[in-house]
CSV table of C-alpha atoms in Angstrom, one decimal:
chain,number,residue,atom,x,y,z
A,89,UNK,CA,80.0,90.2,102.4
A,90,UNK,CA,83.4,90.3,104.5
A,91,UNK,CA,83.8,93.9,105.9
A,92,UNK,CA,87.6,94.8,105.7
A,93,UNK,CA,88.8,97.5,107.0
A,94,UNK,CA,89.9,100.4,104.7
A,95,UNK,CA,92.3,103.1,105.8
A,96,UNK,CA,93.2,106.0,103.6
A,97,UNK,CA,96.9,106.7,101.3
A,98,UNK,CA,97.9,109.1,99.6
A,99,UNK,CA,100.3,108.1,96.9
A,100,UNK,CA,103.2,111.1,95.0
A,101,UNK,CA,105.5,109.4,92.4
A,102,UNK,CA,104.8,108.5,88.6
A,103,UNK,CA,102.5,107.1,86.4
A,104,UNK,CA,102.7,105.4,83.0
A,105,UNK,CA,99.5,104.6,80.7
A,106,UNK,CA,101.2,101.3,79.6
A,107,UNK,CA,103.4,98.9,82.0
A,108,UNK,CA,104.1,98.9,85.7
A,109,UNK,CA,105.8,101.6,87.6
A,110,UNK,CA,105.1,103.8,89.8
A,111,UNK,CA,101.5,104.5,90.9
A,112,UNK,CA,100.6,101.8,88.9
A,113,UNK,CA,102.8,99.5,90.4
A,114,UNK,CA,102.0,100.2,94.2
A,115,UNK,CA,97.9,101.2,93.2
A,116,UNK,CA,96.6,98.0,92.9
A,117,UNK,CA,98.4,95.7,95.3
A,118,UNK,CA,97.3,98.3,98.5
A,119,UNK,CA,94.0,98.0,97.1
A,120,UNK,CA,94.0,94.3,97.1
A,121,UNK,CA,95.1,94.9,101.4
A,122,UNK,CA,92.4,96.7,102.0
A,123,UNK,CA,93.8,100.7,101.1
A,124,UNK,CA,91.6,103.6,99.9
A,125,UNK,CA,94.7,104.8,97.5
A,126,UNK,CA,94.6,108.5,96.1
A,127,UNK,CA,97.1,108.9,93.9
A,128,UNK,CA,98.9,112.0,93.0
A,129,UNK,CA,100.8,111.3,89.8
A,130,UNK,CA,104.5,113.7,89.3
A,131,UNK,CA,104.7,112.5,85.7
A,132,UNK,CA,102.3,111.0,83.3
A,133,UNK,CA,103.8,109.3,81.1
A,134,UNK,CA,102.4,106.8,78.1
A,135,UNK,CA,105.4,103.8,79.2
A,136,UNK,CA,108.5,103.8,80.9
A,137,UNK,CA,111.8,105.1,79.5
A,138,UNK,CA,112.9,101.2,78.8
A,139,UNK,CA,111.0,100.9,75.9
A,140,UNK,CA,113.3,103.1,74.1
A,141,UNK,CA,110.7,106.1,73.5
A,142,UNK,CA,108.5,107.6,75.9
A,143,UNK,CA,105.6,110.5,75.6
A,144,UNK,CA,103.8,112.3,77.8
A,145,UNK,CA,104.4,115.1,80.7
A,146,UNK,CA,105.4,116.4,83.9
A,147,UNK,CA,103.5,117.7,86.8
A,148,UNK,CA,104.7,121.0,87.0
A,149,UNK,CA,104.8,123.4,90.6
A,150,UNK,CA,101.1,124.8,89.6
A,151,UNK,CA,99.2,121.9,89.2
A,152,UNK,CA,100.6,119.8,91.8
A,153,UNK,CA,100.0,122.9,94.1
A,154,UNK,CA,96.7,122.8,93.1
A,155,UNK,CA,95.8,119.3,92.8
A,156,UNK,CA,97.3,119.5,97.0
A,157,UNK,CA,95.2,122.3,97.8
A,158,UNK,CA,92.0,120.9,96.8
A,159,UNK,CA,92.9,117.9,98.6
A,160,UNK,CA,93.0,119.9,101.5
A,161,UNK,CA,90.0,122.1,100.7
A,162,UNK,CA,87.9,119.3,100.7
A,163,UNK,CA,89.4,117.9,104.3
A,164,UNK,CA,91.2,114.5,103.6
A,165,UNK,CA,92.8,113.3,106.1
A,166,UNK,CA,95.6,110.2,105.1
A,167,UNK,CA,96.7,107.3,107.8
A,168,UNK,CA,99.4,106.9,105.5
A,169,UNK,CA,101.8,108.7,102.5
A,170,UNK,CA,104.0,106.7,99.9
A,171,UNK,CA,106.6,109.4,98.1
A,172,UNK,CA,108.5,107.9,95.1
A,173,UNK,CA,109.5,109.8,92.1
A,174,UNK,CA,109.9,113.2,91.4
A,175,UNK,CA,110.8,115.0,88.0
A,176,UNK,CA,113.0,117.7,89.7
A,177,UNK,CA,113.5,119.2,92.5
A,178,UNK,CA,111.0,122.1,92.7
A,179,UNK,CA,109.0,118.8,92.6
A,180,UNK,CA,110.8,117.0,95.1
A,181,UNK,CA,110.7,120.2,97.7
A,182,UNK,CA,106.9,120.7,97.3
A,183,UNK,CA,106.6,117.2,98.2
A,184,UNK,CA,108.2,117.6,100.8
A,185,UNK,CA,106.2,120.2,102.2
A,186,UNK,CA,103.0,118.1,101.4
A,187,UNK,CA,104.7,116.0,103.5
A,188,UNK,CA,104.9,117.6,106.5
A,189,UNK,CA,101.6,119.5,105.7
A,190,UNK,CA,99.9,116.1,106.3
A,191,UNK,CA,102.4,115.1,109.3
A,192,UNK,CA,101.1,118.1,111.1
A,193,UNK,CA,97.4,117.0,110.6
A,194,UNK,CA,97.9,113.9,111.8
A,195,UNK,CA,101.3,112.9,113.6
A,196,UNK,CA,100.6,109.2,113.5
A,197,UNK,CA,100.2,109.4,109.7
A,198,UNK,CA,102.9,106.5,108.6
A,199,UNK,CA,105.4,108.2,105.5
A,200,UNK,CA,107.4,106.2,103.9
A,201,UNK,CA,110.1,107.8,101.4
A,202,UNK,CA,111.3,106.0,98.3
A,203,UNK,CA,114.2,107.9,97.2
A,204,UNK,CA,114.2,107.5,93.6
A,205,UNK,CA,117.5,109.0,91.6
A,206,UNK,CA,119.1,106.0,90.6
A,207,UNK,CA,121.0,102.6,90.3
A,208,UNK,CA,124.3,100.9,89.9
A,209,UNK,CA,126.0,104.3,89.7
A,210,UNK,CA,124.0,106.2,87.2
A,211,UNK,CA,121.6,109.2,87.8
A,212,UNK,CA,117.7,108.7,86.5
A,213,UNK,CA,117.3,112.4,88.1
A,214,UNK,CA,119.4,116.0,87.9
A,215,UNK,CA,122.0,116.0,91.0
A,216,UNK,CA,120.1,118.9,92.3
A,217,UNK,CA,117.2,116.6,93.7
A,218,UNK,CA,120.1,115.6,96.1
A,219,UNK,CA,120.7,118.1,98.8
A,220,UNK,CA,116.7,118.8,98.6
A,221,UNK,CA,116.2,114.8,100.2
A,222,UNK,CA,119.0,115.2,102.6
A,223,UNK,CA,116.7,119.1,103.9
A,224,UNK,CA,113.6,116.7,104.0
A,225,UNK,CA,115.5,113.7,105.7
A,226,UNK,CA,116.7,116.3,108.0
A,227,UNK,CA,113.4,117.2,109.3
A,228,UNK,CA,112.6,114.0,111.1
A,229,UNK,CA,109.3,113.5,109.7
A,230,UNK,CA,110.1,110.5,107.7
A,231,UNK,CA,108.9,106.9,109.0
A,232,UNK,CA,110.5,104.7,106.4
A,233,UNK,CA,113.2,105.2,103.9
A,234,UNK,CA,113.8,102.0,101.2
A,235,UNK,CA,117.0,103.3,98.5
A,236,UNK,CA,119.1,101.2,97.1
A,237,UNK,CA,122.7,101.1,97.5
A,238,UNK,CA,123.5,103.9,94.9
A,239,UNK,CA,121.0,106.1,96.3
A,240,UNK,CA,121.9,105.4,100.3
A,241,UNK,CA,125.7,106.4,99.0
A,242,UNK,CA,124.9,109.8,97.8
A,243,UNK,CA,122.5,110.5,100.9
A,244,UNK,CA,125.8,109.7,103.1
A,245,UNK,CA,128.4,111.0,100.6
A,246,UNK,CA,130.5,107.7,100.6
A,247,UNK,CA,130.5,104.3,98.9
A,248,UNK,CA,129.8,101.6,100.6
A,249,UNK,CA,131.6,98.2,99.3
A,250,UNK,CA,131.4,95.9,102.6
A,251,UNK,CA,129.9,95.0,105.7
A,252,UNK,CA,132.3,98.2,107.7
A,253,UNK,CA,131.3,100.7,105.3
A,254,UNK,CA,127.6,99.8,105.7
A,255,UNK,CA,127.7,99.9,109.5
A,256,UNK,CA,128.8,103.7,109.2
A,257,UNK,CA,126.1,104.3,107.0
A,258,UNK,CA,123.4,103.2,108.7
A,259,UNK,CA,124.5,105.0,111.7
A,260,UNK,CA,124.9,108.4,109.4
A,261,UNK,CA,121.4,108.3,108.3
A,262,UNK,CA,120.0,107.2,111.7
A,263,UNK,CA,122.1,109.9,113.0
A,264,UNK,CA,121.8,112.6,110.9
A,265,UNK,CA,118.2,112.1,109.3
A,266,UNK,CA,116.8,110.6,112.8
A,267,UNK,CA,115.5,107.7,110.9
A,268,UNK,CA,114.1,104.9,112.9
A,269,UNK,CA,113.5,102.4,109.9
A,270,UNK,CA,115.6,102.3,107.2
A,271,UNK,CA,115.2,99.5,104.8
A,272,UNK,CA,117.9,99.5,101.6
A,273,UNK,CA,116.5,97.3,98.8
A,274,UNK,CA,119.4,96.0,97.5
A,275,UNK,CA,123.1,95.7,97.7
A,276,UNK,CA,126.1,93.9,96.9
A,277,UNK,CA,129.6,94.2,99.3
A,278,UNK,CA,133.0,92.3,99.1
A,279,UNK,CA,131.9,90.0,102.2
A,280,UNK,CA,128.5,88.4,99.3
A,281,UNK,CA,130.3,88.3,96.0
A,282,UNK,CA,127.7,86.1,94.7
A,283,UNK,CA,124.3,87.3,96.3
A,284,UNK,CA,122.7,90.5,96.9
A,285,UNK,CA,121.5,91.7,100.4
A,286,UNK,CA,118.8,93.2,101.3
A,287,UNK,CA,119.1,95.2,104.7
A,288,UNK,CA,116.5,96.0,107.2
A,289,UNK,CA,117.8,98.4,110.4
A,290,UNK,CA,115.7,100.1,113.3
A,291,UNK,CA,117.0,103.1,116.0
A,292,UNK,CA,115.2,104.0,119.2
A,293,UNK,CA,116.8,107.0,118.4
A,294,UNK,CA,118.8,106.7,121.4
A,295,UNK,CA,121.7,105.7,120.0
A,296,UNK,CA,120.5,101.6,120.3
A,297,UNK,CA,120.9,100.7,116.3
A,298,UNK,CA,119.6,97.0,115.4
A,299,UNK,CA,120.3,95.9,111.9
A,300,UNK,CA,119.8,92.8,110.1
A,301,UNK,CA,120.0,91.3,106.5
A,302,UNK,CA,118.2,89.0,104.1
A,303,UNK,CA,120.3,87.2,101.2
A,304,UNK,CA,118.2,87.1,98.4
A,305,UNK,CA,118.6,84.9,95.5
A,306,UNK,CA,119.5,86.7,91.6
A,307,UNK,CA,116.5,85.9,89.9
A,308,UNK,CA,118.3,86.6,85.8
A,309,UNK,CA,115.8,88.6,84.1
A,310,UNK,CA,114.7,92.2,83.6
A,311,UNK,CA,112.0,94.1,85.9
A,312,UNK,CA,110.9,97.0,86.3
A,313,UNK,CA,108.8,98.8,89.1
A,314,UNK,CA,110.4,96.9,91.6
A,315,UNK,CA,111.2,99.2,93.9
A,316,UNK,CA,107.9,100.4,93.7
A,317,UNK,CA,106.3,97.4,94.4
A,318,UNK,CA,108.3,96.4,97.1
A,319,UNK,CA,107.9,100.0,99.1
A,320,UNK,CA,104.2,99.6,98.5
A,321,UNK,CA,104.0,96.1,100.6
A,322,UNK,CA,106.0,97.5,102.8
A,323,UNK,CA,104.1,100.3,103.7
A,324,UNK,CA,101.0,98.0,104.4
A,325,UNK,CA,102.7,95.7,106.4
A,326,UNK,CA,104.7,98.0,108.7
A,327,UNK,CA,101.4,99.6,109.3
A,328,UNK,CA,99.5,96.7,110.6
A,329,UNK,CA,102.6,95.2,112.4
A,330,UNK,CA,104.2,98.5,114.1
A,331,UNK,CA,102.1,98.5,117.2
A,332,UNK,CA,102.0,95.1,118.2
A,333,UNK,CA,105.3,93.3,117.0
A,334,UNK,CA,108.8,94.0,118.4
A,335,UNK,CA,110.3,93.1,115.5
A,336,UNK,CA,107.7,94.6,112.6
A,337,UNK,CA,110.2,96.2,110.4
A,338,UNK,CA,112.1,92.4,109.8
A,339,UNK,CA,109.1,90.3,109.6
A,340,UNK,CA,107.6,92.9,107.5
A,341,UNK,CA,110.3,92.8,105.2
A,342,UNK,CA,110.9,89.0,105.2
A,343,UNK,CA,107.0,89.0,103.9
A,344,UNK,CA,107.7,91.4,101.3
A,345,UNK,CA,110.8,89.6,99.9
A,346,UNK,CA,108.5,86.0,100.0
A,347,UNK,CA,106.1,87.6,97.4
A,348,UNK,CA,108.2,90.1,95.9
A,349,UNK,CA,109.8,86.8,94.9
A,350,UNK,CA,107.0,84.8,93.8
A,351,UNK,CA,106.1,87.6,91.9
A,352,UNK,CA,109.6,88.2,89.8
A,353,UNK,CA,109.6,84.7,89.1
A,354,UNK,CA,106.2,84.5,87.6
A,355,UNK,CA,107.3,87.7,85.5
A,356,UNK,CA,110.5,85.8,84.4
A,357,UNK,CA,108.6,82.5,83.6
A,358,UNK,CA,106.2,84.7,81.7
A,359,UNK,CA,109.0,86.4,79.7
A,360,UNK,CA,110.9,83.1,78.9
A,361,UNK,CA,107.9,81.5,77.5
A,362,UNK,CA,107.1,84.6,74.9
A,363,UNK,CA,110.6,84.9,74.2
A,364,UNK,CA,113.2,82.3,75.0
A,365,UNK,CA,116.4,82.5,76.3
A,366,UNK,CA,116.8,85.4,74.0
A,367,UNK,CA,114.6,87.9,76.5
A,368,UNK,CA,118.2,89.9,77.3
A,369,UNK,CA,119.5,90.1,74.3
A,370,UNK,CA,116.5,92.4,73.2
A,371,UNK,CA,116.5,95.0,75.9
A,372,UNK,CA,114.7,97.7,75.1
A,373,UNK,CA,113.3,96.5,72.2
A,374,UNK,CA,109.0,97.1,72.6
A,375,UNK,CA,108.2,93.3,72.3
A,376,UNK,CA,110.7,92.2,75.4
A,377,UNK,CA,109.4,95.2,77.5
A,378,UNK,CA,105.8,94.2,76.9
A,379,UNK,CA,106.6,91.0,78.1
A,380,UNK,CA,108.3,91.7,81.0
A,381,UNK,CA,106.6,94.4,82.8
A,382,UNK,CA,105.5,93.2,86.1
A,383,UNK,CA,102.5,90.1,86.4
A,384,UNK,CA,100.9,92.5,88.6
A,385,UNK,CA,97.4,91.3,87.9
A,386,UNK,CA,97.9,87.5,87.7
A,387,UNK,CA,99.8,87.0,91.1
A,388,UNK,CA,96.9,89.5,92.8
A,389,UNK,CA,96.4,86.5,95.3
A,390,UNK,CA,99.9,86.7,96.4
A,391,UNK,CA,99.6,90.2,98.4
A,392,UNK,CA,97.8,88.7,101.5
A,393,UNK,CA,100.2,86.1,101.8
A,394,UNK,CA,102.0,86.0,105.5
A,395,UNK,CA,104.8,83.7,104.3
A,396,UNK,CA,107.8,84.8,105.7
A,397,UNK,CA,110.3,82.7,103.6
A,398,UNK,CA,113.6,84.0,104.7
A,399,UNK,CA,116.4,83.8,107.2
A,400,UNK,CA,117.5,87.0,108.3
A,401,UNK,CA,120.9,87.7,110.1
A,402,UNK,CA,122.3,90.1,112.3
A,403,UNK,CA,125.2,93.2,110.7
C-alpha cells in the first residue's frame, strides 16, 4: 500500500445531513489529498436553506466552548484551520479566539478565513457578524481570506464596480488586516461586462502588493457549496506549494478553478439530464435542489488533478 502523508485540519463552519455545504462540502475532498479532517460543525442542519424548508440547530457558545476545550484537553495539535460559517457573532468571536488559541500553539499552522455573510448584495447573516471579522482580520493572524465581492465591500466599507475601485481595495485589506493572500472568489466590474473574475493578490507586507486575475467562464446553472469547496482546495494546495513556489497563491488558484470547473459542469450536466432545460425555473423546489447539489462523490478523482487550465493576468 502507498503511504501518503497525512497532516491534521481542523474544520468550523456548517453542516447539513442532506446536500453539499459546508463541512460536507470541504470534508471529503481534503480527505481524498491526503487530510486528517476534524470537523467542528456551527450549525447542524437537515439541508440547506434552498430547499425552501430547513430543520435542525445551532451550536450555541456552551457547546462549541466545550467541544474546543476537549479538543485541547486531549492535546491536538492542527497544521492547518478552515473557518466558514458562523450562525452569529458570539459564534463568529469565539472562533476567532479558537483561532488564535491554535495560532499560538503552533505559528506555522496555515488559517484560511472564508468570510461567509453573503452575495450579490443580500445578507445570509445579522450585520453584527461584521465589525467582529474586521477585530479578527485586525489581528494579523489570518493566512488566507477568499469572500466574494459582496462580502470584500462590507470588509472595506465601499463598493467596488471596476478595476480602480478593486486596486484600493485590495490595498485596504492588505493594509489594514495585514493580509498576505487574499483570494476573492468572484466578481464582476464595468471593465468584464460579460465574464466574472476571479482575483488572486499577495503582500510582503512591505507595501510590494502583486495582484492578478482569472476570467472564468458563466457556467448557467444553480450550485451550492461552492465557496466551500473552492476554499477547501485551496487550503491544500497553498499548503503544499507555499514553501517552494514563488508564485503558490496563483498557481494554486489556477488549479482550483480547473477542477472547480470540471466539477460545476458535471453538476450542471447531471441537473439537465433529470430535469431539462426547465432546472431554473424550479428553484427551490425539493426535486431541482436534489438534483443539483454538488457531484461531490462522482468527480472524487478530479481533486489530485494538477491542471492548471487558466490564463491569469496582471491588475
Amino acid at each position: 500500500m502507498t503511504q501518503i502523508e497525512v497532516h491534521p485540519l481542523l474544520a468550523i463552519q456548517s453542516h447539513v445531513v442532506h446536500g453539499y455545504v459546508g463541512n460536507k462540502s470541504a470534508t471529503f475532498p481534503l480527505q481524498c489529498q491526503g487530510w486528517d479532517v476534524d470537523v467542528l460543525n456551527t450549525v447542524n442542519f437537515s439541508n440547506h436553506t434552498g430547499y425552501g424548508s430547513v430543520r435542525g440547530t445551532k451550536i450555541t457558545l456552551q457547546q462549541i466552548k466545550e467541544l474546543y476545550l476537549g479538543i485541547k484537553e486531549i492535546g491536538v495539535n492542527y497544521e492547518a484551520l478552515l473557518t466558514g460559517y458562523s450562525p452569529n457573532d458570539e459564534i463568529l468571536s469565539y472562533t476567532g479566539e479558537i483561532g488564535a488559541d491554535i495560532k499560538k500553539a503552533n505559528p506555522n499552522c496555515l488559517w484560511l478565513l472564508d468570510p461567509v455573510m453573503g452575495d450579490e448584495g443580500t445578507l445570509y447573516v445579522s450585520e453584527s457578524v461584521i465589525p467582529i471579522y474586521k477585530e479578527i482580520l485586525q489581528r494579523g493572524l489570518v493566512d488566507i481570506i477568499t469572500p466574494n465581492q459582496f462580502e470584500v465591500e462590507l470588509l472595506v466599507d465601499f463598493k467596488i464596480t471596476c478595476v480602480a475601485t478593486l486596486k484600493k481595495a485590495l490595498l485596504k485589506m492588505h493594509d489594514v488586516y495585514r493580509l498576505k493572500n487574499i483570494v476573492i472568489s468572484s466578481l464582476t466590474l464595468e471593465e468584464f461586462p460579460h465574464t466574472i473574475i476571479t482575483v488572486c493578490s499577495q503582500s510582503d507586507c512591505k507595501g510590494n502588493v502583486s495582484s492578478n486575475y482569472f476570467q472564468v467562464p458563466i457556467i448557467e446553472s444553480y450550485f451550492t457549496g461552492v465557496g466551500d469547496l473552492f476554499s477547501a482546495l485551496l487550503i491544500d494546495r497553498v499548503f503544499k506549494y507555499h514553501e517552494e513556489d514563488q508564485e503558490y497563491l496563483i498557481n494554486s488558484v489556477n488549479e482550483v478553478l480547473s477542477i472547480m470547473s470540471r466539477v460545476l459542469l458535471a453538476t450542471s450536466n447531471y441537473a439537465r439530464a433529470k430535469l431539462g432545460d426547465t432546472v431554473k425555473s424550479k428553484m427551490g423546489s425539493p426535486d431541482t435542489m436534489k438534483c443539483s447539489e454538488l457531484r461531490l462523490i462522482a468527480c472524487r478523482d478530479l481533486y489530485s488533478s494538477r491542471e492548471r487550465n487558466f490564463q491569469s493576468s496582471p491588475l
